[in-house]
Backbone as CSV, one residue per row, in Angstrom:
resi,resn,N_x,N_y,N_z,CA_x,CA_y,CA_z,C_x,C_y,C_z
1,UNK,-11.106,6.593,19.092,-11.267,7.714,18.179,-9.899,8.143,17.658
2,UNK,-10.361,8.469,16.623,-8.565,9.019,15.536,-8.251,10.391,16.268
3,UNK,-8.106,11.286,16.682,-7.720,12.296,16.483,-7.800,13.714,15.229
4,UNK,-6.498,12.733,14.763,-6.447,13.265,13.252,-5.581,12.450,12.904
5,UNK,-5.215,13.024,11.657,-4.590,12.412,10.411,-3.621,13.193,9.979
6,UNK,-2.439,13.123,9.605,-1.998,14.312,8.842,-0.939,13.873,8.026
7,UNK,-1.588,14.134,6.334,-0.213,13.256,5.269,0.090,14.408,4.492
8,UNK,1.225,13.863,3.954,2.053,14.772,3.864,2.750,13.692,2.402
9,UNK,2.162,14.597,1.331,2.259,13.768,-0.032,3.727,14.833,-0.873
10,UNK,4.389,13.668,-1.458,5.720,14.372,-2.040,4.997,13.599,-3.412
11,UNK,5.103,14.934,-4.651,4.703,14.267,-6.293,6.077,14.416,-6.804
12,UNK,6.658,13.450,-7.067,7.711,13.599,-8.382,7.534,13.822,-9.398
13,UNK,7.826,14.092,-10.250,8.335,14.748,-11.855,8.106,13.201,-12.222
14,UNK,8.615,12.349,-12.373,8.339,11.117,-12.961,7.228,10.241,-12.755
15,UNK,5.996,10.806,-11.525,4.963,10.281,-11.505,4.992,9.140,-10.423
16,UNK,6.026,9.454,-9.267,5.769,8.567,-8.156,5.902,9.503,-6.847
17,UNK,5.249,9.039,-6.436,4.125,10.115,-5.038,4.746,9.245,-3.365
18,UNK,5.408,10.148,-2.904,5.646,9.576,-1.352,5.024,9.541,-0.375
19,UNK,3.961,9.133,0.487,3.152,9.973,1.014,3.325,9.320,2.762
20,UNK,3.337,10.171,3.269,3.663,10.100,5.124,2.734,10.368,5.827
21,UNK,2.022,9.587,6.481,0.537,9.441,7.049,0.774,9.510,8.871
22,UNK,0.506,10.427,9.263,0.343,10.071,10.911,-0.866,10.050,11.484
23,UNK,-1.147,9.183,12.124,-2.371,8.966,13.185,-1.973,9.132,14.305
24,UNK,-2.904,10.372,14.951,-2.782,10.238,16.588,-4.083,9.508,17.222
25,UNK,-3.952,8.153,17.842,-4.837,7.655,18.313,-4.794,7.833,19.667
26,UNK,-5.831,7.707,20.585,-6.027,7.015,21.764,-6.851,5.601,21.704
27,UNK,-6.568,5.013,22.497,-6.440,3.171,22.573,-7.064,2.432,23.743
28,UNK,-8.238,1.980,23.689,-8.661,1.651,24.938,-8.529,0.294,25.218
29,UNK,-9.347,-0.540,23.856,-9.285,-1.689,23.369,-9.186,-2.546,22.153
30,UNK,-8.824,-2.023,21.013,-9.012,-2.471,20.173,-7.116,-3.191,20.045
31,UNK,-7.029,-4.277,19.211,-6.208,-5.127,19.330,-5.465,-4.269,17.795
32,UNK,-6.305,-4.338,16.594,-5.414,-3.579,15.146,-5.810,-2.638,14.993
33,UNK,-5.307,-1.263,14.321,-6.065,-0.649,13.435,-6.075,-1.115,12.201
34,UNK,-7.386,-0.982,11.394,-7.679,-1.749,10.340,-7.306,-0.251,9.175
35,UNK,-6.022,-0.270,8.221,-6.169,0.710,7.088,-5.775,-0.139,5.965
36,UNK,-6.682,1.173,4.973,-6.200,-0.088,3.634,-5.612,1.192,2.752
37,UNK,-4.410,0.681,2.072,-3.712,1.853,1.544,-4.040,2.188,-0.206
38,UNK,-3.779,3.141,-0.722,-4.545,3.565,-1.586,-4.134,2.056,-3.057
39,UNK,-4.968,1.974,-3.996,-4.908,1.051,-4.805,-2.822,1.053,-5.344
40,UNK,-2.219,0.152,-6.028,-1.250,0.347,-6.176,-0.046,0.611,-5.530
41,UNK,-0.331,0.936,-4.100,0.994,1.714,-2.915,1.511,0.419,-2.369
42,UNK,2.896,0.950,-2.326,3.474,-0.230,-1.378,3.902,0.408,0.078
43,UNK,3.903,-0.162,0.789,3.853,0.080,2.366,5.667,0.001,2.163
44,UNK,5.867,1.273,3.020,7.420,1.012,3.221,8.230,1.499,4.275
45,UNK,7.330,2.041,5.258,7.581,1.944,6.693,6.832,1.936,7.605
46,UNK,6.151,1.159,9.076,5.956,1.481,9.832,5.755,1.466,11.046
47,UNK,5.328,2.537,11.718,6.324,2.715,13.640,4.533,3.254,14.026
48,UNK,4.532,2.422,15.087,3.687,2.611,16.634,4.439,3.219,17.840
49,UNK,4.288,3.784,18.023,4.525,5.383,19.461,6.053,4.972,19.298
50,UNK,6.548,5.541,18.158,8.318,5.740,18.025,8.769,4.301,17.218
51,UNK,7.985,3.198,17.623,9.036,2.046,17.296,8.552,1.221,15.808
52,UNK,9.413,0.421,15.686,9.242,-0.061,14.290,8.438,-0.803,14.266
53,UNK,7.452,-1.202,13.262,6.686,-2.375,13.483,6.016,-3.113,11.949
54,UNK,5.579,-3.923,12.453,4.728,-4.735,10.901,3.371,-4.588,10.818
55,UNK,2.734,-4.922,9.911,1.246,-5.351,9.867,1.018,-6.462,9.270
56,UNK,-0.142,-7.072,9.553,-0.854,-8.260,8.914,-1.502,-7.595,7.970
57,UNK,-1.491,-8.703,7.224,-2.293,-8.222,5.763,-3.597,-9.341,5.987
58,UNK,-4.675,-8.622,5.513,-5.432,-9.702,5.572,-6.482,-9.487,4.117
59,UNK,-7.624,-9.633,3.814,-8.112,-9.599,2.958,-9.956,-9.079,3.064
60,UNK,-10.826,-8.211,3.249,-12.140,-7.450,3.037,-13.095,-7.320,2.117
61,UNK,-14.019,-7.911,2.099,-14.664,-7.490,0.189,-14.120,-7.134,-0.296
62,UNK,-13.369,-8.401,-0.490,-12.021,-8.229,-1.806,-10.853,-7.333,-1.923
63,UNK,-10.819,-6.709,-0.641,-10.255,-5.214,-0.354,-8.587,-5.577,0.184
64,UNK,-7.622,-5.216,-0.246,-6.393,-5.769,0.866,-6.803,-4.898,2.182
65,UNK,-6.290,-5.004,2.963,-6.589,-4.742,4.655,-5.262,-5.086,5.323
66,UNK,-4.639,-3.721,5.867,-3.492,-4.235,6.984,-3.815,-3.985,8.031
67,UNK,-3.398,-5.070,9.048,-3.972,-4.511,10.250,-2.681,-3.994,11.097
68,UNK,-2.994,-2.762,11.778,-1.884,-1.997,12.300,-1.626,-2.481,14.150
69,UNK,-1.095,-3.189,14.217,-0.922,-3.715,15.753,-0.812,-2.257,16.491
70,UNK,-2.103,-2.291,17.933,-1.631,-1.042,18.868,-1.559,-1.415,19.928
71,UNK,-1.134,-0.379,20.906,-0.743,-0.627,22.059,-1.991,0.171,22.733
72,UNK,-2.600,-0.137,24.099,-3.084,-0.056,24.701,-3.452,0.599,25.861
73,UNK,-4.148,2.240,25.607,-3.478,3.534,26.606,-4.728,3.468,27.842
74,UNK,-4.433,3.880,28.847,-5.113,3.370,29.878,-5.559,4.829,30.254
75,UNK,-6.777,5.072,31.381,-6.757,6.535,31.604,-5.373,7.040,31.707
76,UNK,-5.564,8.014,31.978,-4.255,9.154,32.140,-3.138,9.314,31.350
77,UNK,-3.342,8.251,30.378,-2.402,8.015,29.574,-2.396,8.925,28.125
78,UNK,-1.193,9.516,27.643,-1.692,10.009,26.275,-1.371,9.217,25.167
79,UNK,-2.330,10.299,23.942,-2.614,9.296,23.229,-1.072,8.793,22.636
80,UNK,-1.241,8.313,21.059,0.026,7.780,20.666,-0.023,8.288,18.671
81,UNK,1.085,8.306,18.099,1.040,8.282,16.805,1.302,7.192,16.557
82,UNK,0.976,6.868,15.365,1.482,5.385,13.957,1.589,6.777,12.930
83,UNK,2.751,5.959,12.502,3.567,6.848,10.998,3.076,5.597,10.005
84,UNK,2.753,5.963,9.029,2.483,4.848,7.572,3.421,5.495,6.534
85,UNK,4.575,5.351,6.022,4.886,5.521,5.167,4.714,4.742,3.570
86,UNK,4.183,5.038,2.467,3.785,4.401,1.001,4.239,5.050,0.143
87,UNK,4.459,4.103,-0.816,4.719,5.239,-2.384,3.772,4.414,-3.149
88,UNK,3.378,5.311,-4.198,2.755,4.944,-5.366,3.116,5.602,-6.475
89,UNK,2.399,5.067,-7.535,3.362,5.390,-9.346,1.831,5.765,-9.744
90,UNK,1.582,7.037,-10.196,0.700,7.688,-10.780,0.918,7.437,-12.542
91,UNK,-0.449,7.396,-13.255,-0.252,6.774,-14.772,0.309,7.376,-15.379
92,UNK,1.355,8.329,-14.734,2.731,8.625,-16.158,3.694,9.809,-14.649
93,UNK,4.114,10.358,-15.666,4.976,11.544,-15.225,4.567,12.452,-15.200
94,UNK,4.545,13.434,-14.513,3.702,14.449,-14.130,3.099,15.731,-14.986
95,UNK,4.451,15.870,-15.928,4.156,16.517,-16.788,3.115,16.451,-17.884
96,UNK,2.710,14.650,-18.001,1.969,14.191,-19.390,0.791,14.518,-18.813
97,UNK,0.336,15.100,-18.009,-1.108,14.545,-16.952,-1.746,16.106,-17.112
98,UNK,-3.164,16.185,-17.623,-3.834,16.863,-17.004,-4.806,17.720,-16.035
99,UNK,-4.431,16.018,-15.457,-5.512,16.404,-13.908,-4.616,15.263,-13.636
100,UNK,-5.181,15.410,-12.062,-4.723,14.567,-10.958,-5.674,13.895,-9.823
101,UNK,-5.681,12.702,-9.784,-7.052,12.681,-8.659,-6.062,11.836,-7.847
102,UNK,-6.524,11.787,-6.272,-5.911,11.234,-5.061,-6.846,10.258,-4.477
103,UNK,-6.074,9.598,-3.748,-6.821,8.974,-2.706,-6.045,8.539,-1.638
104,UNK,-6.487,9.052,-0.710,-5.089,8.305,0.421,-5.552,7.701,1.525
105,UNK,-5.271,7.347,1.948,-4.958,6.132,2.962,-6.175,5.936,3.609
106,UNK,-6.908,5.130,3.733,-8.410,4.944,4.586,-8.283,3.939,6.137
107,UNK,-8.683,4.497,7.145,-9.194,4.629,7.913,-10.189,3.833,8.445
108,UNK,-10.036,2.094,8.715,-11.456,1.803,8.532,-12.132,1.285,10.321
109,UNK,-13.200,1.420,9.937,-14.187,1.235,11.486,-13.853,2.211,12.043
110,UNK,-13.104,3.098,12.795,-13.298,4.057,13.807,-13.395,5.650,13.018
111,UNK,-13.927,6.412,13.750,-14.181,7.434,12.903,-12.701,8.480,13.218
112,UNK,-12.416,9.158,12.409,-11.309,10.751,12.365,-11.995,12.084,12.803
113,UNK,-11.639,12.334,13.711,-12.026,13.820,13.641,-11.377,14.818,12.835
114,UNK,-10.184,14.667,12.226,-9.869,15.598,11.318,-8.953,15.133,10.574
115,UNK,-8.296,15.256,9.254,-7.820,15.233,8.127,-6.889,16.494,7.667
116,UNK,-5.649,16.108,7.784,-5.145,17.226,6.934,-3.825,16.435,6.250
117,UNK,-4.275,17.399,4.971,-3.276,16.954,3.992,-2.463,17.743,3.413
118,UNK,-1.090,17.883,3.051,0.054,18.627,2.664,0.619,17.797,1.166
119,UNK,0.356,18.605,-0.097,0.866,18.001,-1.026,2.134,18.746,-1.143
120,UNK,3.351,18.690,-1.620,5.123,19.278,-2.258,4.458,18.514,-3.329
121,UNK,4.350,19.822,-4.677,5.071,19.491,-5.885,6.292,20.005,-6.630
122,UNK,6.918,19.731,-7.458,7.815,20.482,-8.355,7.738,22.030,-8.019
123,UNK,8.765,22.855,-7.843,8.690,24.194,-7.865,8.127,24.922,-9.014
124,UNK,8.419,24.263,-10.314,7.425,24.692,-11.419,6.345,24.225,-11.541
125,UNK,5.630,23.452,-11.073,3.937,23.327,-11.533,3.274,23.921,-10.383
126,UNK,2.541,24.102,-10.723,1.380,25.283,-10.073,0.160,24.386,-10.185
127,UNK,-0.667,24.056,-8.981,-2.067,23.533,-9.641,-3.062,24.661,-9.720
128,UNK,-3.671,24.268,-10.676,-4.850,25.457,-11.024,-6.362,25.300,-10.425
129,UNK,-6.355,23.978,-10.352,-7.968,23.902,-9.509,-7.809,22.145,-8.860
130,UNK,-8.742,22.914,-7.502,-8.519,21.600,-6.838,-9.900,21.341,-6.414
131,UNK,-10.619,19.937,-6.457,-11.927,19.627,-6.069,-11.577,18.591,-5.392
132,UNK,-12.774,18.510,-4.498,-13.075,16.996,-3.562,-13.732,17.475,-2.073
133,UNK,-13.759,17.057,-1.305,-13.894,17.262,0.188,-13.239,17.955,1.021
134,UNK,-12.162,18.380,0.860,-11.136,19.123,1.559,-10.967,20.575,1.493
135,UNK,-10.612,21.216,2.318,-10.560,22.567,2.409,-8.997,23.268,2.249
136,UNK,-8.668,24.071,1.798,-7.361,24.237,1.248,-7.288,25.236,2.271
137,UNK,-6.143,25.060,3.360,-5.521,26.163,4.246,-3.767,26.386,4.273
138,UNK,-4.225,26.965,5.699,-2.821,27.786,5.655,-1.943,26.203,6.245
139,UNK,-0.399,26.507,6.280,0.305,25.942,7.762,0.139,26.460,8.964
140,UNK,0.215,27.948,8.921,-0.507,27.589,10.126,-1.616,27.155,10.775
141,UNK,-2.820,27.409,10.436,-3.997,26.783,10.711,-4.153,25.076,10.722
142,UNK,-3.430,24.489,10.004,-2.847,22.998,9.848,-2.185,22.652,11.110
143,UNK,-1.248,23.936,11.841,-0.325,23.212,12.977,-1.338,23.936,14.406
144,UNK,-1.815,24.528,14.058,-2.931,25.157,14.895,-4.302,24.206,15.858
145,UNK,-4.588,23.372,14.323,-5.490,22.629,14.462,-4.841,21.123,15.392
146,UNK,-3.940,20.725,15.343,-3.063,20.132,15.741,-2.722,20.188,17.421
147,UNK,-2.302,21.339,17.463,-1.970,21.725,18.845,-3.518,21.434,19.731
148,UNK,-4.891,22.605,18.967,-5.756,22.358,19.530,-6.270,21.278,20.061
149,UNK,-5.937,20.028,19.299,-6.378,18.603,19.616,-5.379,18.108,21.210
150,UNK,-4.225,18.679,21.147,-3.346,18.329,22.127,-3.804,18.855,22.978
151,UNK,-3.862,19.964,23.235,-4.592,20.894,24.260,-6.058,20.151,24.861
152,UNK,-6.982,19.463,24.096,-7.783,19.210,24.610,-7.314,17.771,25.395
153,UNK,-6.884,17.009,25.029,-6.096,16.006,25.508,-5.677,16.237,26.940
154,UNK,-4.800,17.416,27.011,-4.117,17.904,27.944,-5.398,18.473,29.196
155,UNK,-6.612,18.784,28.923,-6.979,19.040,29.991,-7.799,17.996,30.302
156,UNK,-8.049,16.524,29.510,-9.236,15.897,30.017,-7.741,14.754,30.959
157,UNK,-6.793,15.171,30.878,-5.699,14.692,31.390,-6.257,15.034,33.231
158,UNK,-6.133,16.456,32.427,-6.160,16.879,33.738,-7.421,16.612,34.880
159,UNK,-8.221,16.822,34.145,-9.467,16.231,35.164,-9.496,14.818,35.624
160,UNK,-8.670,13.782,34.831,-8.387,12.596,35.552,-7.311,13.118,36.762
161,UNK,-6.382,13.816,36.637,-5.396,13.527,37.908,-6.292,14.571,39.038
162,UNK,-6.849,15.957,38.696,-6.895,16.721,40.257,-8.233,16.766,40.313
163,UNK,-9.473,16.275,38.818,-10.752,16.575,38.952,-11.233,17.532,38.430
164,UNK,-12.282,18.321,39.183,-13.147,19.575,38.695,-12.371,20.721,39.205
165,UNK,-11.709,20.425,40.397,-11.143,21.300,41.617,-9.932,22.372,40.630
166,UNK,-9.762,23.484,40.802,-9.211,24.941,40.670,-7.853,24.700,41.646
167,UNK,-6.850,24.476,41.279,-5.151,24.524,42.148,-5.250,25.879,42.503
């Protein structure tokens, strides 16, 4: 199971978009994670629990597909992040554009329990309306939601090392 997700999209003025993807997984057995990055992006960094690493590219109903090599967490163990770093070139510069539509990074075969996304644009543009699936919050509630996931982590931790039993 994913955890969560949490990207963190930079828009330039000239219409190219940085976007920084973390997954916190736990890992029982699976050998890749399978993501496919949004149409157009080029992959340009990424690290499994701190360290640098590659992916295979492979190919899906026609789909590119990288597969993200993981490592393998055993009980008691916590989970781990993968960082995906991509850029992509949106059809002009930001200014020529009257809307904006996204798509980021997919996730495939295992399910996410949560999603959060952080766009930085220009200090002068302002967006005026935003649609899709997502819910527009605070930072804090973003780093909130975050912690909460750790926290739960942290106690099913705990029932592996002392049990049901009260110290």
């Amino acid at each position: 199971l994913i955890d969560w997700v949490d990207m963190e999209t930079l828009i330039r003025r000239d219409g190219t978009c940085l976007t920084e993807a973390s997954i916190r997984i736990s890992n029982k057995s699976l050998q890749f994670l399978p993501i496919q990055l949004p149409k157009g992006a080029d992959l340009l960094s990424l690290n499994v629990a701190g360290e640098a690493s590659g992916a295979n590219s492979t190919v899906r109903d026609g789909e590119a597909i990288l597969l993200v090599p993981l490592i393998k967490t055993a009980p008691g163990q916590l989970s781990f992040v993968i960082e995906v770093v991509y850029e992509r070139t949106l059809n002009g510069p930001l200014d020529s554009m009257n809307s904006l539509a996204f798509e980021g990074l997919k996730i495939l075969d295992i399910p996410t329990a949560q999603t959060l996304w952080t766009f930085y644009v220009p200090d002068d543009y302002e967006p005026y309306w935003l649609t899709g699936n997502m819910e527009e919050t605070t930072q804090t509630l973003r780093e909130y939601s975050k912690l909460t996931s750790l926290e739960e982590e942290r106690q099913q931790l705990r029932t592996l090392i002392v049990g049901d039993y009260d110290l």
